[in-house]
XYZ file of C-alpha atoms in Angstrom:
720
model
C -16.858 5.950 0.559
C -15.216 1.771 0.052
C -15.165 1.618 -3.129
C -14.307 5.056 -4.143
C -11.596 5.075 -2.093
C -10.000 1.638 -2.788
C -9.445 3.254 -5.970
C -7.307 5.741 -4.676
C -5.138 3.347 -2.430
C -3.164 1.555 -4.864
C -0.524 3.473 -4.967
C -0.501 4.258 -8.929
C -0.568 7.638 -10.617
C -3.905 8.539 -11.401
C -4.345 11.198 -14.725
C -6.105 14.335 -13.912
C -9.380 13.780 -16.119
C -10.077 10.669 -14.382
C -10.057 12.013 -10.252
C -12.045 14.544 -11.835
C -13.972 12.109 -12.989
C -13.723 9.867 -9.509
C -14.338 13.684 -7.827
C -17.132 13.982 -9.585
C -18.332 10.302 -8.616
C -18.018 10.646 -4.955
C -20.095 13.692 -4.500
C -23.110 11.616 -6.404
C -23.550 9.306 -4.284
C -23.367 8.925 -0.393
C -23.571 5.245 1.015
C -26.245 4.749 3.594
C -25.896 1.520 5.658
C -28.286 -0.881 6.309
C -28.886 -3.506 8.960
C -29.507 -7.142 8.865
C -30.963 -7.518 12.664
C -31.566 -11.003 12.910
C -27.048 -11.938 11.611
C -26.110 -7.869 12.914
C -24.567 -8.020 9.700
C -24.164 -4.763 7.941
C -24.109 -4.284 4.109
C -23.843 -0.519 2.445
C -26.904 1.143 0.097
C -25.716 3.145 -2.013
C -28.271 6.582 -3.203
C -27.098 8.165 -6.102
C -27.330 11.573 -7.211
C -28.345 10.728 -11.227
C -31.826 12.263 -12.640
C -33.649 10.891 -15.247
C -33.278 12.647 -19.225
C -36.282 14.979 -18.250
C -34.068 16.434 -15.687
C -36.619 14.823 -12.569
C -34.746 13.690 -9.634
C -35.237 9.982 -9.144
C -36.798 9.867 -5.220
C -34.695 7.852 -2.782
C -35.681 4.812 -1.755
C -39.285 3.948 -0.607
C -39.052 4.948 3.630
C -35.587 5.534 3.353
C -36.142 8.192 5.977
C -38.570 7.243 8.251
C -36.630 6.590 11.350
C -36.003 10.283 11.069
C -37.696 12.983 12.742
C -37.889 14.975 9.649
C -41.452 14.201 9.388
C -42.260 14.898 12.680
C -40.262 18.498 12.290
C -42.413 19.197 9.224
C -45.436 18.226 11.242
C -44.336 20.603 14.265
C -46.452 24.207 12.973
C -45.354 26.332 15.368
C -41.664 25.752 14.350
C -42.516 25.915 10.841
C -44.794 29.329 12.042
C -42.185 30.889 13.801
C -39.521 30.209 11.038
C -41.495 31.680 8.244
C -42.707 35.072 10.834
C -37.803 35.200 11.429
C -37.510 34.621 7.724
C -40.295 37.393 6.455
C -38.764 40.020 9.233
C -34.452 39.111 8.143
C -35.197 39.389 3.802
C -36.202 43.275 3.822
C -33.318 44.248 1.179
C -33.894 43.464 -2.298
C -30.013 42.104 -3.138
C -29.374 39.610 0.350
C -28.018 36.896 -0.111
C -29.376 33.938 1.820
C -27.809 30.870 2.939
C -29.660 28.145 3.960
C -27.149 25.374 6.318
C -28.856 21.727 6.350
C -31.537 21.972 4.494
C -33.680 19.146 4.305
C -36.338 19.701 2.381
C -35.627 23.184 1.686
C -38.897 24.293 3.685
C -36.785 27.868 5.458
C -34.750 27.580 1.681
C -38.438 28.019 -0.059
C -39.325 30.874 2.432
C -35.909 33.065 1.635
C -36.724 32.624 -1.772
C -40.280 34.091 -1.391
C -39.410 36.457 1.132
C -36.349 37.819 -1.582
C -39.762 37.461 -4.625
C -42.043 39.884 -2.537
C -39.529 42.639 -1.850
C -38.540 42.340 -5.077
C -35.481 40.407 -4.518
C -36.200 38.553 -8.269
C -34.380 41.522 -10.713
C -31.930 42.961 -7.899
C -29.238 40.507 -7.696
C -30.526 38.006 -4.816
C -29.798 34.568 -4.513
C -30.936 31.816 -2.008
C -28.360 28.492 -1.499
C -29.603 25.174 -0.073
C -26.559 23.349 1.794
C -27.729 19.835 2.298
C -24.943 17.493 2.914
C -27.149 14.119 3.151
C -27.266 13.417 -0.761
C -31.310 10.814 0.264
C -31.966 14.287 1.932
C -30.542 16.261 -0.752
C -32.609 14.776 -3.658
C -36.138 14.346 -1.581
C -35.487 18.321 -1.755
C -34.850 18.435 -5.431
C -38.173 16.659 -5.689
C -39.638 19.705 -3.469
C -38.251 22.049 -5.097
C -38.968 20.764 -8.577
C -42.962 20.766 -7.026
C -42.869 24.028 -5.878
C -42.246 26.237 -8.861
C -38.723 26.565 -6.936
C -35.952 24.743 -8.985
C -34.706 27.772 -10.782
C -34.787 29.149 -7.235
C -32.609 27.665 -4.806
C -29.083 26.845 -5.340
C -28.621 22.601 -3.677
C -25.791 21.760 -2.644
C -24.910 18.630 -1.851
C -21.661 18.734 0.268
C -21.148 19.733 3.776
C -21.053 23.595 4.956
C -17.192 23.377 6.037
C -16.361 22.200 2.042
C -18.680 25.158 0.511
C -15.988 28.017 -0.570
C -17.249 31.528 -1.740
C -15.817 32.339 -4.840
C -16.156 28.776 -6.368
C -20.353 27.485 -4.755
C -21.414 30.777 -3.844
C -20.787 34.196 -5.864
C -20.381 35.790 -2.717
C -20.954 36.012 0.821
C -24.028 35.662 2.994
C -25.758 38.955 3.943
C -28.579 36.380 5.860
C -28.475 32.941 7.669
C -31.343 30.813 8.336
C -30.397 26.901 9.721
C -32.127 24.192 11.435
C -29.524 22.477 13.694
C -30.959 21.860 16.486
C -31.739 18.704 19.063
C -33.270 18.683 22.026
C -29.707 19.279 23.703
C -29.527 22.481 20.893
C -25.530 21.644 20.696
C -25.885 18.004 19.536
C -26.250 18.485 15.779
C -22.378 20.744 15.186
C -24.248 24.352 15.907
C -21.694 25.413 16.811
C -18.376 24.467 14.879
C -21.455 25.064 12.051
C -22.159 28.512 13.041
C -17.754 29.387 13.605
C -17.264 27.933 10.358
C -20.011 30.226 8.704
C -18.976 33.659 9.630
C -14.956 32.304 9.320
C -15.749 31.295 5.877
C -19.227 32.330 4.580
C -20.701 35.220 5.542
C -20.298 39.252 5.067
C -19.880 41.404 7.371
C -22.204 41.373 10.860
C -25.698 38.978 8.329
C -28.079 38.751 10.187
C -29.432 35.578 11.343
C -32.351 33.110 12.290
C -32.716 31.544 14.430
C -30.685 35.415 16.223
C -30.300 33.694 19.973
C -31.687 30.528 22.334
C -31.406 29.842 25.899
C -30.380 26.995 28.030
C -32.710 26.523 31.695
C -32.802 23.780 33.889
C -34.851 22.378 37.136
C -34.233 20.270 40.147
C -36.175 17.772 40.349
C -36.723 14.511 42.508
C -38.221 11.397 40.973
C -38.209 7.781 41.924
C -37.877 6.658 38.298
C -35.574 8.876 36.969
C -32.991 7.517 40.294
C -33.797 4.379 38.792
C -32.903 5.005 34.979
C -28.697 5.628 36.658
C -28.467 4.058 40.118
C -27.788 0.648 39.115
C -25.416 -0.221 42.510
C -28.446 0.752 44.817
C -31.612 -0.979 43.232
C -29.576 -3.724 42.998
C -29.021 -4.062 46.861
C -31.922 -3.072 47.061
C -32.662 -6.995 45.451
C -30.135 -8.054 47.948
C -30.294 -11.150 45.296
C -26.514 -12.470 45.780
C -25.442 -11.344 42.124
C -23.110 -7.982 41.875
C -22.583 -6.195 38.252
C -21.473 -3.276 40.388
C -20.209 -4.785 43.196
C -18.147 -2.326 46.082
C -16.262 0.276 45.936
C -17.038 -0.382 41.640
C -20.417 1.192 41.868
C -19.472 2.915 38.519
C -18.693 -0.225 36.656
C -22.191 -0.464 34.813
C -23.320 3.225 34.588
C -24.868 6.057 32.249
C -22.874 7.562 30.041
C -22.520 11.236 31.705
C -23.986 12.830 29.372
C -28.245 14.855 29.088
C -30.985 13.011 27.535
C -33.804 13.132 25.967
C -36.828 12.496 26.842
C -40.153 13.540 26.526
C -40.550 14.816 30.649
C -44.331 15.714 30.039
C -44.675 11.977 30.522
C -43.696 11.673 34.584
C -45.443 15.408 35.547
C -47.282 13.625 38.049
C -44.733 12.080 39.689
C -42.101 14.647 39.997
C -41.558 17.001 42.430
C -39.723 20.448 41.900
C -37.075 20.967 43.305
C -36.250 24.130 42.355
C -37.571 26.835 40.284
C -36.563 27.630 36.299
C -32.938 28.792 36.265
C -30.615 29.758 33.490
C -28.248 28.314 32.627
C -26.199 29.920 28.870
C -27.312 32.433 26.769
C -26.579 31.745 23.224
C -25.787 35.530 20.965
C -26.176 33.554 17.446
C -26.048 36.613 15.667
C -22.160 36.476 16.835
C -19.659 34.523 16.197
C -20.100 32.035 19.427
C -17.374 30.688 20.991
C -16.446 26.943 21.892
C -16.651 26.309 25.810
C -17.645 28.528 28.270
C -18.341 27.457 32.585
C -21.391 28.654 34.598
C -21.111 29.098 38.510
C -24.955 29.573 39.366
C -26.372 29.826 42.671
C -29.793 27.328 43.246
C -32.350 28.429 46.082
C -34.281 24.810 46.777
C -38.197 24.972 47.267
C -38.668 22.499 49.221
C -36.796 19.205 51.336
C -35.841 16.038 48.989
C -32.774 13.913 46.932
C -32.513 15.784 43.900
C -31.848 12.760 41.372
C -31.685 15.140 37.846
C -31.922 18.326 36.438
C -34.450 18.586 33.505
C -33.651 20.843 31.530
C -34.872 22.755 27.474
C -33.755 25.707 25.919
C -36.492 29.011 24.219
C -35.033 29.749 20.858
C -35.792 33.885 19.365
C -35.689 33.579 16.026
C -35.584 37.830 15.401
C -33.878 40.399 16.699
C -36.461 42.185 18.052
C -37.183 39.285 19.978
C -41.319 38.375 18.784
C -40.623 35.525 17.885
C -40.312 32.547 20.053
C -40.493 28.997 20.365
C -40.202 26.442 23.894
C -39.060 23.258 24.200
C -40.415 23.541 27.864
C -41.697 20.840 29.301
C -45.372 22.091 30.270
C -45.586 23.240 33.590
C -42.673 24.891 33.149
C -44.322 26.616 30.278
C -47.627 27.411 32.117
C -46.056 29.284 34.755
C -42.989 30.939 32.186
C -42.832 34.934 31.542
C -40.913 34.438 28.538
C -42.921 35.480 26.004
C -44.770 33.725 23.052
C -43.760 29.828 22.727
C -44.702 26.764 21.851
C -48.619 26.239 21.659
C -48.843 24.170 24.944
C -50.987 21.500 23.591
C -48.955 20.929 20.536
C -46.803 17.594 21.477
C -43.848 17.074 18.920
C -41.605 14.086 18.877
C -38.015 15.718 17.406
C -37.288 18.335 20.262
C -37.533 16.750 24.064
C -36.385 17.651 26.940
C -33.258 16.755 28.698
C -32.591 14.817 31.874
C -28.948 15.009 33.477
C -28.719 12.344 36.102
C -26.895 12.704 39.719
C -24.991 10.606 41.195
C -25.357 7.396 43.351
C -29.178 8.125 45.221
C -29.264 11.781 44.945
C -28.223 14.908 46.294
C -30.381 15.382 49.466
C -31.931 19.177 49.621
C -33.624 20.561 52.244
C -35.900 23.574 51.535
C -34.794 27.474 51.260
C -31.060 25.622 50.761
C -28.672 27.523 48.499
C -27.026 24.740 45.745
C -23.773 25.794 43.329
C -24.367 24.362 39.955
C -21.127 24.536 37.981
C -22.689 23.964 33.932
C -19.804 23.843 31.086
C -20.319 23.386 27.663
C -18.049 22.211 24.502
C -18.921 22.295 21.170
C -22.074 19.824 20.815
C -22.440 19.478 24.553
C -23.882 20.804 27.983
C -22.451 19.258 30.885
C -23.446 19.683 35.020
C -21.896 19.472 38.762
C -23.365 19.874 41.371
C -21.654 21.048 44.817
C -22.713 21.017 47.876
C -20.767 23.613 50.462
C -18.631 24.018 47.255
C -17.613 20.580 47.300
C -17.880 18.654 44.565
C -20.005 15.526 43.825
C -17.263 13.352 41.941
C -18.909 12.062 38.722
C -15.531 10.126 37.887
C -15.146 6.770 36.440
C -12.555 3.547 37.901
C -11.294 1.068 36.595
C -12.789 -0.781 33.132
C -16.130 -0.148 32.673
C -19.304 -0.089 30.349
C -22.355 2.386 29.887
C -25.582 1.524 28.889
C -28.384 3.201 28.401
C -30.229 4.420 31.091
C -33.614 1.771 30.652
C -31.569 -0.745 30.735
C -29.907 -0.130 34.254
C -32.854 0.581 35.294
C -33.723 -3.160 34.076
C -31.075 -5.034 35.373
C -32.056 -2.950 38.951
C -35.750 -4.033 38.861
C -35.863 -6.097 41.119
C -39.352 -9.000 40.124
C -36.781 -9.010 36.348
C -33.511 -10.365 38.830
C -35.715 -12.755 39.998
C -37.390 -13.959 37.637
C -34.260 -14.506 35.436
C -32.701 -16.061 38.234
C -35.738 -18.616 39.503
C -35.648 -19.940 36.151
C -31.453 -19.920 35.417
C -31.976 -22.679 39.539
C -34.426 -24.245 38.171
C -32.583 -25.407 34.894
C -29.717 -25.988 37.468
C -31.125 -28.520 39.113
C -31.182 -31.121 35.888
C -27.330 -29.764 34.603
C -24.436 -30.603 35.973
C -21.413 -29.078 34.602
C -23.011 -27.816 32.069
C -22.197 -25.957 28.651
C -23.795 -22.341 28.992
C -23.753 -20.616 26.031
C -24.864 -16.410 26.392
C -26.126 -16.089 22.950
C -26.460 -12.358 23.643
C -24.306 -9.180 25.066
C -26.326 -9.928 28.882
C -23.989 -8.574 31.676
C -26.177 -10.278 34.321
C -26.910 -13.846 32.840
C -23.196 -14.430 32.219
C -22.348 -13.192 35.997
C -25.657 -15.599 37.497
C -24.393 -19.126 36.533
C -21.003 -18.574 36.512
C -22.004 -17.642 40.651
C -24.938 -20.492 40.373
C -22.668 -22.960 39.010
C -18.908 -22.946 40.158
C -18.199 -26.378 37.721
C -20.182 -24.787 34.941
C -17.777 -23.529 31.165
C -20.230 -19.944 30.522
C -19.348 -19.126 27.201
C -20.038 -15.343 26.740
C -20.929 -14.625 22.257
C -20.639 -11.027 23.161
C -21.113 -9.661 19.739
C -21.368 -6.452 20.528
C -19.560 -5.986 23.778
C -16.619 -8.116 23.064
C -13.144 -6.953 25.061
C -14.942 -4.340 26.679
C -17.459 -7.249 27.899
C -14.725 -9.524 28.801
C -12.612 -6.593 30.878
C -15.638 -6.785 33.439
C -15.832 -9.373 34.020
C -12.691 -10.144 34.361
C -13.357 -6.720 37.442
C -16.411 -8.402 38.648
C -15.565 -12.093 38.649
C -14.252 -12.209 42.704
C -16.597 -9.904 43.923
C -19.457 -12.808 42.486
C -17.889 -15.649 44.355
C -16.375 -17.250 40.723
C -13.303 -17.782 38.761
C -12.779 -15.831 35.969
C -11.699 -18.891 34.677
C -15.170 -20.471 34.446
C -15.891 -17.346 31.281
C -15.191 -17.050 27.804
C -15.761 -14.510 25.537
C -15.004 -15.619 22.491
C -16.746 -12.409 21.090
C -17.801 -13.145 17.426
C -21.572 -13.740 15.675
C -22.984 -16.676 16.178
C -22.436 -17.596 12.477
C -18.353 -17.202 12.786
C -18.530 -19.624 15.430
C -17.659 -23.865 15.103
C -17.140 -26.291 17.200
C -13.649 -25.339 17.545
C -14.677 -22.378 19.782
C -16.869 -24.275 22.085
C -13.950 -27.640 22.970
C -16.568 -29.482 20.996
C -18.760 -29.719 23.862
C -22.599 -29.850 23.472
C -24.405 -26.632 24.922
C -26.997 -28.001 28.064
C -27.829 -24.064 28.316
C -28.290 -21.219 25.461
C -29.669 -18.176 27.167
C -30.051 -14.547 26.507
C -32.618 -11.567 27.548
C -32.398 -11.771 24.542
C -30.042 -8.058 24.432
C -27.796 -6.606 21.658
C -26.052 -3.626 22.170
C -26.579 -1.697 19.605
C -30.043 -2.433 18.991
C -31.963 -0.845 22.073
C -33.942 2.478 19.525
C -35.110 -0.965 17.594
C -38.533 -2.482 17.382
C -39.278 -5.080 19.027
C -38.287 -8.024 16.802
C -35.439 -7.357 15.926
C -34.437 -8.801 19.437
C -35.814 -12.265 17.758
C -32.019 -12.022 16.849
C -31.365 -14.731 19.625
C -33.520 -16.849 17.050
C -31.576 -17.085 15.194
C -28.567 -17.504 17.012
C -30.831 -20.576 17.945
C -30.593 -22.130 14.982
C -26.975 -20.744 13.576
C -25.335 -23.542 17.320
C -28.308 -26.196 16.308
C -26.707 -28.318 16.004
C -24.710 -27.753 18.277
C -26.724 -28.233 20.887
C -27.173 -31.180 23.351
C -30.781 -33.343 21.981
C -31.791 -32.013 25.799
C -30.370 -28.251 25.702
C -32.697 -26.177 28.027
C -33.292 -22.705 25.659
C -33.990 -19.392 27.488
C -37.036 -18.019 26.588
C -38.010 -20.995 24.670
C -40.712 -18.672 23.348
C -41.660 -15.125 22.307
C -45.512 -13.974 21.966
C -46.103 -11.608 19.471
C -48.869 -9.001 21.798
C -51.136 -5.869 20.960
C -53.124 -3.601 21.805
C -55.619 -0.943 20.260
C -54.609 2.244 21.149
C -56.102 6.265 20.522
C -52.615 8.196 19.582
C -53.558 11.404 18.538
C -50.922 13.441 19.500
C -48.393 10.449 17.151
C -50.881 10.101 14.454
C -50.638 14.291 14.259
C -46.881 14.193 14.194
C -46.717 10.934 11.117
C -50.042 12.047 9.033
C -48.811 13.025 5.356
C -48.160 16.148 4.170
C -49.595 18.404 1.780
C -49.212 22.103 2.496
C -46.249 23.118 4.567
C -46.832 27.121 5.362
C -47.390 27.357 1.527
C -45.581 24.871 -0.151
C -46.384 21.542 -1.488
C -44.611 17.870 0.320
C -46.629 15.924 -0.756
C -43.803 14.354 -2.361
C -42.296 13.646 1.118
C -44.485 12.104 2.984
C -43.453 7.469 0.917
C -39.587 8.510 1.883
C -40.596 9.746 4.830
C -42.662 7.228 6.511
C -45.958 8.900 6.349
C -49.654 7.274 7.711
C -53.091 8.498 6.885
C -54.772 9.967 3.579
C -52.221 7.960 1.556
C -53.526 7.118 -2.432
C -54.695 3.843 -2.288
C -55.083 3.735 1.371
C -51.464 2.900 1.353
C -49.640 2.170 5.750
C -46.688 3.514 6.562
C -44.025 1.822 8.450
C -44.076 0.219 12.184
C -41.872 1.774 13.934
C -40.464 1.968 17.290
C -41.830 3.972 19.896
C -41.995 4.130 23.634
C -45.381 4.455 24.056
C -45.335 6.222 27.186
C -43.570 8.817 25.954
C -46.005 9.526 22.797
C -48.451 12.477 24.229
C -51.391 10.908 24.936
C -52.563 8.204 24.724
C -55.275 5.312 25.006
C -55.601 1.746 25.609
C -59.132 0.595 23.404
C -58.981 -3.010 23.463
C -57.335 -5.610 25.832
C -53.792 -7.570 25.331
C -54.461 -9.614 21.938
C -51.595 -12.756 20.684
C -51.101 -12.573 16.936
C -48.470 -14.669 16.154
C -46.079 -17.685 18.873
C -42.055 -17.867 18.311
C -41.133 -21.327 19.199
C -37.005 -21.311 19.913
C -37.078 -25.383 20.219
C -37.434 -25.522 16.585
C -35.364 -24.041 14.000
C -36.109 -19.908 12.665
C -38.834 -20.622 10.185
C -41.172 -18.079 8.698
C -44.474 -17.375 11.223
C -48.050 -16.268 10.644
C -50.758 -15.223 12.291
C -54.402 -13.159 13.428
C -56.205 -11.833 15.577
C -60.035 -10.367 16.522
C -60.146 -6.990 18.019
C -63.324 -6.312 20.532
C -63.609 -3.235 21.967
C -63.196 -2.607 25.013
C -63.665 1.254 25.180
C -64.605 3.808 22.644
C -62.767 5.967 21.099
C -61.055 7.075 17.898
C -58.067 4.401 16.968
C -55.697 5.254 15.185
C -52.848 2.070 15.132
C -51.961 -0.793 18.013
C -49.320 -1.035 19.660
C -47.100 -4.603 19.272
C -44.302 -6.131 21.545
C -42.899 -9.238 22.429
C -43.434 -10.997 26.386
C -40.625 -13.817 26.101
C -41.619 -16.865 27.536
C -38.528 -18.063 29.511
C -40.251 -21.659 30.299
C -40.765 -24.988 28.967
C -44.009 -24.177 31.896
C -44.746 -20.723 31.098
C -44.664 -19.626 34.622
C -41.965 -17.095 33.631
C -42.825 -14.955 30.928
C -41.196 -11.028 30.582
C -43.644 -8.165 28.999
C -42.464 -5.225 27.316
C -45.814 -4.429 26.664
C -46.709 -0.014 26.913
C -46.813 -0.836 30.969
C -43.948 -0.971 30.932
C -41.692 1.856 30.611
C -38.169 0.545 30.107
C -38.709 -1.468 26.800
C -39.284 0.667 23.466
C -42.878 -1.614 21.301
C -43.597 -1.258 17.287
C -46.441 1.058 16.812
C -48.606 0.175 13.345
C -50.344 3.638 12.783
C -53.721 3.313 10.475
C -54.045 4.203 6.825
C -57.290 5.575 8.366
C -57.835 6.975 12.265
C -61.288 4.406 13.122
C -64.144 5.693 14.995
C -64.631 1.781 17.904
C -66.973 1.739 20.030
C -67.606 -1.442 22.521
C -70.320 -4.395 21.599
C -70.007 -2.841 17.997
C -66.686 -1.868 16.074
C -64.369 -5.079 15.489
C -61.044 -5.092 13.967
C -58.527 -8.201 12.276
C -55.211 -8.424 11.732
C -53.038 -10.524 10.590
C -48.811 -10.283 10.599
C -45.960 -12.823 8.992
C -42.766 -12.524 9.942
C -40.110 -13.382 7.217
C -37.035 -15.017 8.597
C -34.873 -13.994 5.891
C -35.322 -10.101 6.906
C -36.389 -10.354 10.596
C -39.587 -8.408 9.192
C -42.705 -8.888 10.646
C -45.921 -7.163 8.163
C -48.818 -6.371 9.075
C -52.617 -5.308 7.296
C -55.745 -4.588 8.738
C -59.685 -4.314 8.219
C -62.438 -2.775 10.457
C -66.152 -3.599 10.565
C -69.123 -1.716 12.332
C -71.723 -4.333 13.638
C -75.306 -1.738 13.753
């Protein structure tokens, strides 16, 4: 908390009263980081807890929490129903003291308060305490509690659970703990250390815990798609184009992070070959203090020949001690054959809990039918890892030398033969008319820096690497010899464009300005936030030669009308959630559908191919051009969509196609058919029934260069 910490760090003594005031101020504010997508600069937004004079909590900024999973979670009726039933089963003593850790909107706390009232708890000393450390969510919770008349029945604490103290915050230790601090891997949100601290400091002896237990499962699979997401070395060997991001004996110098990666695996069901039955990995008993570390050795019998490319994992939650209330994140094929008891409805798609994928090394582990493989699983406080052995020989996952970790989709793209070929041909054509050029790689592209240096030994390559910085420089030094260029050719600046001066370029004009574009850390953002490349080009305008080659030379905003029923349901506005009014959260959480005044929700980034059931209802339309030969400026575009299929249109997918050369002969698309890119999804205020030849939709969009944002508006008409 920068402003407060500066006051305490000056070295001057402060009177106790001043310190108390300062601490109160620190406890009543939070700092939300906001990124400018066009510059990479960030700023802190202050969120205050202060309330208005009539004691109505002031709402957080509009759509502040739109990119979180809260809305999707609250729209998961199976989850909500399971927690309600388990809480009602646990709250049987009217004097129960309930603690909700990670309370969110307060839904579980209100369930507990209602259950407590049903057994006479309001007159017998029962209580409910809600702990939510994220202040914007805490403010939202107070509004929800007030809307449901619960503000005096749930005591709210805006602090971490390890900051709570019995006798200070809590009158006495809690008899019942409810929590939902679970992620797709189960442990990633700090479930184990949170429970350990609660058992040590906050809970009575033999407390009731909701959820009661969780069991993790795995399954060995073969999948060409999953293989491409992690094995860059063998995929670029297949490309055979002479550029080596992972040269021999440095196969792991660029890799995915060795962790479980969340993914909607139902979307891969038709292309995955199952090589084993599901197997149990770990059982976590939350009814007792959990261990920090454990190891399990599991024997797995394969069911067919193949290559083990990955382990797909999921978990099953038992919410009650009687073993009658379950919730599962298993993929569809496992739920259909499972005997684990009542689980999530197979029709329910949700985005907040996915399956997880653990990648095997290299080409995968060969297996023959009926072979017994040995799997070693380990967990620490926040993650689960795997090591698959054959004949008890460990498959070493260690990386040697200076290495970089990238997201699986970026690894797959770097190994994609067609993508590489497009860039190679474009750069080769540019270099035929540029002798000894000065080239600036305007983003964090590993491929372009290597490509130009190896193709043009007399070139001077300046890699901006605003995200990779020193790590990028160390990587280039390691692979220079294998790519037949001198490291002296490359200068890594490690700066943003706004900080670059003519001195950094040795007062030479730039002949080539190139980018993929790719900026490390921005992979989860909306597609047009890669228009940062245009902003960089503008900032470097005075340093470009008159005939500078710019790649890409243009971006084209594309869209396609879509039927997205599963995504729509998960993002739709809230009203009643298990008997509690949640309508006050809709604007802050970025909900869509049936809002006052036909308000439209925000455009959000998704891998459309992972969005449950999807159907294209129109052809692809161009909406707006971004011409990088010009300095950045505002843009406007509009188009008329004519539908090619019947269906319910919930919105449209939006993306950018990158035109690499001025002849428009090389175009890289990032649309829904390309599974390595996220698209923007704009959901409508209401779904629209459409018919070919009868339904027409008009879409307009405007780009604001000061914020990097694109806003959309649409209207539909039906001809008789």
